[in-house]
Amino acid sequence: MMAQAWHSAIDALCCTRACTRMMFFLLDLLWMLIELSYSILSAVLQTFLRPRLKCIEGELCLITGAGGALGRLFALEFAKEGANLVLWDCNQAANEQTAELAREKGVKVYTHTVDLSRRQDIYEAAEKVRLDVGDVTILVNNAGVVAGRRLLECPDELLERTLLVNCHALFWMTKAFLPQMKAQNHGHIVTIASALGLFSTACVEDYCASKFGAVGFTESLAHDLHAENLNGIKTTLVCPYIVDTGMFEGCEIRKELRGLIPPLDPLYTVKQSMNAILAEQQMICIPRLMYIPLLTRALLPWEANVATYRFMGGDRCMMPFIKNMEIKAAKDQVKTS
């Protein structure tokens, strides 16, 4: 009798625990649906209403690739907002030119010549920034390169450099600066990726692979910060269409559609990115039209996406760019010989 009563008590306890677990599961499900509805509603409202932008005056912002077209514009926009700057680039002269322009905005600017393909260079420069300037609170991973060669004709060193600068450097930069952000639960990490990190095209395998990696890294990092309840550290992923900086000179889609999706103006791209950063938006595609191929890639069969790319000329859009790069490489070889 005692054994039977004991087993009955255990069964009742197990049933109670199962009911409790189910109740918590249903409550979590309800809360998830509420958050889902709220996030969708917020996104819709932000599409039509100007979101509140945060103040970054006095923050210390580090921008990689600051000597390039986008990097320079980012530096000037952050300077306008009152942020002090740390500018990194492998081209010292171009980086100093950006610094001079930014100083005209009345902010403090520090420059370092850094090769992002070298992990130790990143760590050494980061330590120097911490000792000489202070803790970086906004990190803009802007630097990017592309080999510009067909895969089987491209030297391994160029392929490796694309992956190192565009993707691997994100790991080293984050490991260098995130600990100080975590200590204060304050900071913002921005990744300038590409629409080619969301869907791919031919002839730029190195670039697509690196940007897919950048997208995956940034999304995983955002989940990691949420899991640790570090809500004071924000991330923003920027995925623009081809920007008219000369990086992909010659790239063009079908002639009849070029007016619909022209290369992006660099200043427009940076201003749209800045709005997203200051609004603490986690991801932005520029232009909004880029959300369509992102959705079709996920929803349509592979063959349907191929047919769409072929119609738009996306399957061969990089051919003129590759040809231009080959001509440039040949000219450079003649000059050095």
XYZ file of C-alpha atoms in Angstrom:
337
model
C 0.000 0.000 0.000
C 2.813 2.393 0.895
C 4.644 1.604 -2.355
C 1.490 2.213 -4.354
C 0.905 5.536 -2.594
C 4.534 6.492 -3.225
C 4.238 5.747 -6.955
C 0.973 7.693 -7.118
C 2.643 10.686 -5.487
C 5.548 10.529 -7.966
C 3.141 10.298 -10.905
C 1.187 13.286 -9.592
C 4.430 15.265 -9.175
C 5.588 14.390 -12.697
C 2.191 15.386 -14.078
C 2.391 18.682 -12.190
C 5.886 19.362 -13.572
C 4.766 18.500 -17.095
C 1.795 20.846 -16.771
C 4.053 23.570 -15.395
C 6.508 23.148 -18.300
C 3.645 23.275 -20.775
C 2.276 26.409 -19.119
C 5.667 28.132 -19.330
C 5.994 26.995 -22.950
C 2.611 28.504 -23.830
C 3.467 31.732 -21.983
C 6.774 31.940 -23.890
C 4.925 31.306 -27.140
C 2.443 34.072 -26.350
C 5.269 36.487 -25.452
C 7.114 35.589 -28.669
C 3.995 36.357 -30.719
C 3.606 39.704 -28.923
C 7.268 40.595 -29.625
C 6.882 39.444 -33.218
C 3.836 41.636 -33.743
C 5.498 44.594 -32.037
C 8.671 44.311 -34.139
C 6.702 44.105 -37.393
C 4.555 47.097 -36.397
C 7.665 49.084 -35.405
C 9.353 48.288 -38.719
C 6.270 49.401 -40.656
C 6.013 52.645 -38.678
C 9.724 53.406 -39.156
C 9.236 53.018 -42.893
C 6.832 55.966 -42.902
C 7.919 57.936 -39.827
C 11.355 59.368 -39.090
C 12.828 57.319 -36.215
C 14.515 58.987 -33.258
C 18.261 59.251 -33.891
C 20.735 58.848 -31.053
C 23.368 61.420 -30.145
C 26.986 60.277 -30.614
C 28.739 63.541 -29.727
C 31.980 62.782 -27.886
C 31.951 59.087 -28.810
C 35.168 57.567 -30.188
C 34.526 56.083 -33.636
C 37.040 53.874 -35.466
C 36.589 53.527 -39.234
C 38.558 51.056 -41.350
C 39.270 51.793 -45.000
C 39.023 55.494 -44.148
C 41.142 56.533 -47.121
C 38.630 55.188 -49.636
C 35.541 56.869 -51.029
C 32.999 55.420 -48.593
C 35.372 55.515 -45.633
C 36.049 59.226 -46.180
C 32.346 60.020 -46.392
C 31.648 57.999 -43.234
C 34.398 59.918 -41.438
C 32.900 63.261 -42.436
C 29.378 62.204 -41.456
C 30.476 60.935 -38.035
C 32.504 64.133 -37.566
C 29.370 66.178 -38.325
C 27.652 64.317 -35.497
C 30.464 65.305 -33.109
C 32.209 61.937 -32.816
C 35.982 61.875 -32.419
C 37.648 59.656 -34.999
C 40.282 56.959 -35.287
C 40.992 56.344 -38.974
C 42.646 53.166 -40.249
C 43.808 52.515 -43.794
C 46.714 50.814 -45.543
C 47.179 53.929 -47.711
C 48.764 56.494 -45.406
C 48.469 59.445 -47.791
C 44.768 58.903 -48.515
C 44.086 58.345 -44.819
C 45.771 61.631 -43.869
C 43.705 63.481 -46.500
C 40.537 62.126 -44.873
C 41.834 63.176 -41.465
C 42.469 66.751 -42.605
C 38.940 67.046 -43.978
C 37.447 65.618 -40.784
C 39.440 67.944 -38.533
C 37.761 70.878 -40.269
C 34.556 69.730 -38.538
C 36.126 70.515 -35.168
C 36.644 66.982 -33.870
C 39.748 65.105 -32.756
C 41.135 62.744 -35.396
C 43.825 60.066 -35.022
C 45.280 58.067 -37.900
C 47.000 54.700 -38.148
C 48.390 52.868 -41.151
C 47.125 49.302 -40.740
C 47.099 46.272 -43.037
C 43.845 44.472 -42.153
C 45.049 41.283 -43.830
C 47.597 40.925 -40.993
C 46.041 39.881 -37.702
C 48.985 40.989 -35.583
C 48.917 44.465 -37.153
C 45.285 44.801 -36.064
C 45.979 43.749 -32.481
C 49.030 46.010 -32.177
C 47.223 49.038 -33.599
C 44.192 48.359 -31.375
C 46.413 48.290 -28.274
C 48.021 51.568 -29.339
C 44.566 53.146 -29.731
C 43.547 51.997 -26.251
C 46.718 53.370 -24.657
C 46.966 56.656 -26.574
C 43.342 57.598 -27.223
C 40.940 55.509 -25.134
C 38.149 52.991 -25.617
C 36.480 52.802 -29.017
C 32.699 52.943 -28.640
C 31.712 52.848 -32.336
C 33.449 50.443 -34.698
C 32.762 50.800 -38.431
C 34.131 47.834 -40.383
C 34.128 49.512 -43.782
C 37.299 48.295 -45.533
C 36.794 45.954 -48.475
C 38.730 44.583 -51.449
C 38.041 42.351 -54.447
C 40.478 40.342 -56.578
C 38.782 41.112 -59.907
C 39.949 37.897 -61.584
C 38.209 34.716 -62.728
C 38.594 32.029 -60.081
C 40.890 29.695 -62.029
C 43.030 32.598 -63.246
C 43.379 34.339 -59.895
C 46.547 33.983 -57.782
C 45.856 32.349 -54.435
C 47.323 35.348 -52.628
C 44.659 37.679 -54.057
C 41.859 35.292 -53.116
C 43.236 34.993 -49.603
C 43.537 38.765 -49.250
C 39.852 39.252 -50.091
C 38.812 36.787 -47.399
C 41.283 38.207 -44.867
C 40.263 41.865 -45.290
C 36.524 41.453 -45.888
C 35.794 38.650 -43.443
C 38.612 37.483 -41.162
C 39.432 41.036 -40.083
C 35.928 41.308 -38.602
C 36.872 38.624 -36.080
C 40.132 40.294 -35.076
C 38.595 43.783 -34.926
C 35.751 42.547 -32.727
C 38.061 40.596 -30.430
C 40.207 43.695 -30.084
C 37.460 46.208 -29.220
C 34.399 44.301 -27.962
C 35.788 43.519 -24.453
C 35.864 47.231 -23.560
C 32.329 47.662 -24.910
C 31.139 44.683 -22.860
C 32.753 46.047 -19.711
C 30.540 49.140 -19.959
C 27.635 47.544 -21.857
C 27.945 50.375 -24.350
C 29.005 50.439 -27.992
C 28.024 49.973 -31.607
C 29.563 47.635 -34.196
C 28.791 48.442 -37.828
C 29.549 46.071 -40.701
C 29.516 47.432 -44.240
C 28.781 44.239 -46.144
C 27.095 44.077 -49.551
C 23.995 42.908 -51.348
C 26.398 40.248 -52.670
C 26.492 38.919 -49.120
C 22.786 38.102 -49.396
C 22.640 36.739 -52.953
C 25.453 35.928 -55.357
C 26.531 36.463 -58.940
C 29.171 35.009 -61.239
C 32.901 35.756 -61.463
C 33.362 37.230 -57.966
C 33.466 34.078 -55.856
C 36.018 35.577 -53.481
C 33.968 38.715 -52.842
C 30.638 36.893 -52.449
C 32.172 34.339 -50.072
C 33.736 37.089 -47.954
C 30.537 39.137 -47.788
C 28.354 36.101 -47.022
C 30.813 35.493 -44.189
C 30.510 39.099 -43.039
C 26.710 38.835 -42.958
C 26.794 35.556 -41.042
C 29.371 36.879 -38.588
C 27.398 40.040 -37.826
C 24.089 38.227 -37.392
C 25.672 35.641 -35.090
C 27.366 38.384 -33.065
C 24.024 40.153 -32.637
C 22.448 36.934 -31.334
C 25.418 36.458 -28.994
C 25.017 39.930 -27.491
C 21.274 39.400 -27.023
C 21.901 36.052 -25.315
C 24.196 37.808 -22.829
C 21.634 40.596 -22.260
C 24.145 43.183 -23.463
C 21.435 45.444 -24.827
C 23.676 48.496 -24.635
C 25.847 47.183 -27.477
C 24.211 47.592 -30.877
C 25.030 46.080 -34.252
C 24.136 47.365 -37.704
C 24.569 45.386 -40.916
C 24.645 47.468 -44.106
C 24.058 45.675 -47.423
C 24.235 48.122 -50.341
C 23.922 47.383 -54.034
C 26.986 48.251 -56.136
C 28.237 51.690 -55.120
C 29.737 53.982 -57.751
C 33.212 54.225 -56.186
C 35.126 52.598 -59.047
C 35.602 49.360 -57.128
C 33.390 47.491 -59.617
C 33.964 49.758 -62.588
C 32.341 48.356 -65.727
C 29.820 46.165 -63.899
C 26.409 46.556 -65.512
C 23.115 44.692 -65.724
C 20.830 44.505 -68.756
C 20.704 47.823 -70.620
C 16.908 48.201 -70.386
C 17.033 47.854 -66.588
C 20.029 50.030 -65.752
C 17.845 53.058 -65.117
C 15.788 51.058 -62.609
C 18.801 49.853 -60.610
C 21.740 52.204 -61.297
C 24.944 52.075 -59.243
C 24.438 53.892 -55.960
C 25.753 57.380 -55.335
C 28.378 57.080 -52.544
C 27.022 60.012 -50.508
C 23.456 58.679 -50.723
C 24.712 55.261 -49.560
C 26.543 56.720 -46.582
C 23.641 58.964 -45.527
C 21.207 56.043 -45.669
C 23.676 53.977 -43.657
C 24.098 56.765 -41.095
C 20.330 57.002 -40.605
C 20.240 53.274 -39.918
C 23.210 53.460 -37.527
C 21.858 56.411 -35.549
C 18.412 54.794 -35.413
C 20.111 51.607 -34.131
C 18.591 49.640 -36.985
C 20.042 46.143 -37.091
C 20.040 45.725 -40.864
C 19.515 47.855 -43.942
C 19.512 47.015 -47.645
C 20.234 49.930 -49.991
C 18.118 50.573 -51.992
C 15.000 48.952 -50.527
C 14.550 47.181 -53.868
C 17.330 44.813 -52.738
C 14.951 43.181 -50.255
C 13.108 41.630 -53.229
C 15.955 39.385 -54.510
C 16.714 38.512 -50.884
C 13.185 37.164 -50.501
C 13.057 35.472 -53.910
C 16.345 33.698 -53.224
C 14.828 32.139 -50.117
C 11.375 31.393 -51.533
C 11.897 30.437 -55.187
C 13.544 27.295 -56.606
C 17.182 27.604 -57.727
C 16.174 27.383 -61.405
C 13.715 30.260 -60.969
C 16.432 32.472 -59.501
C 18.780 31.544 -62.351
C 16.103 32.474 -64.905
C 15.578 35.837 -63.169
C 19.312 36.567 -63.033
C 19.652 35.683 -66.710
C 16.775 37.960 -67.683
C 18.250 40.873 -65.730
C 21.752 40.254 -67.030
C 22.953 39.496 -63.524
C 24.672 36.299 -64.610
C 27.124 38.274 -66.783
C 27.120 41.662 -65.077
C 30.665 41.253 -63.777
C 32.209 40.321 -67.143
C 33.032 43.941 -68.175
C 34.463 44.553 -64.697
C 36.708 41.493 -64.947
C 37.864 42.604 -68.399
C 38.690 46.092 -67.083
C 40.708 44.576 -64.247
C 42.607 42.345 -66.670
C 43.483 45.365 -68.846
C 44.581 47.323 -65.784
C 46.731 44.407 -64.562
C 48.355 44.121 -67.999
C 49.156 47.849 -68.042
C 50.629 47.689 -64.544
C 52.780 44.746 -65.582
C 54.105 46.682 -68.578
C 54.962 49.662 -66.363
C 56.929 47.525 -63.904
C 58.768 45.515 -66.579
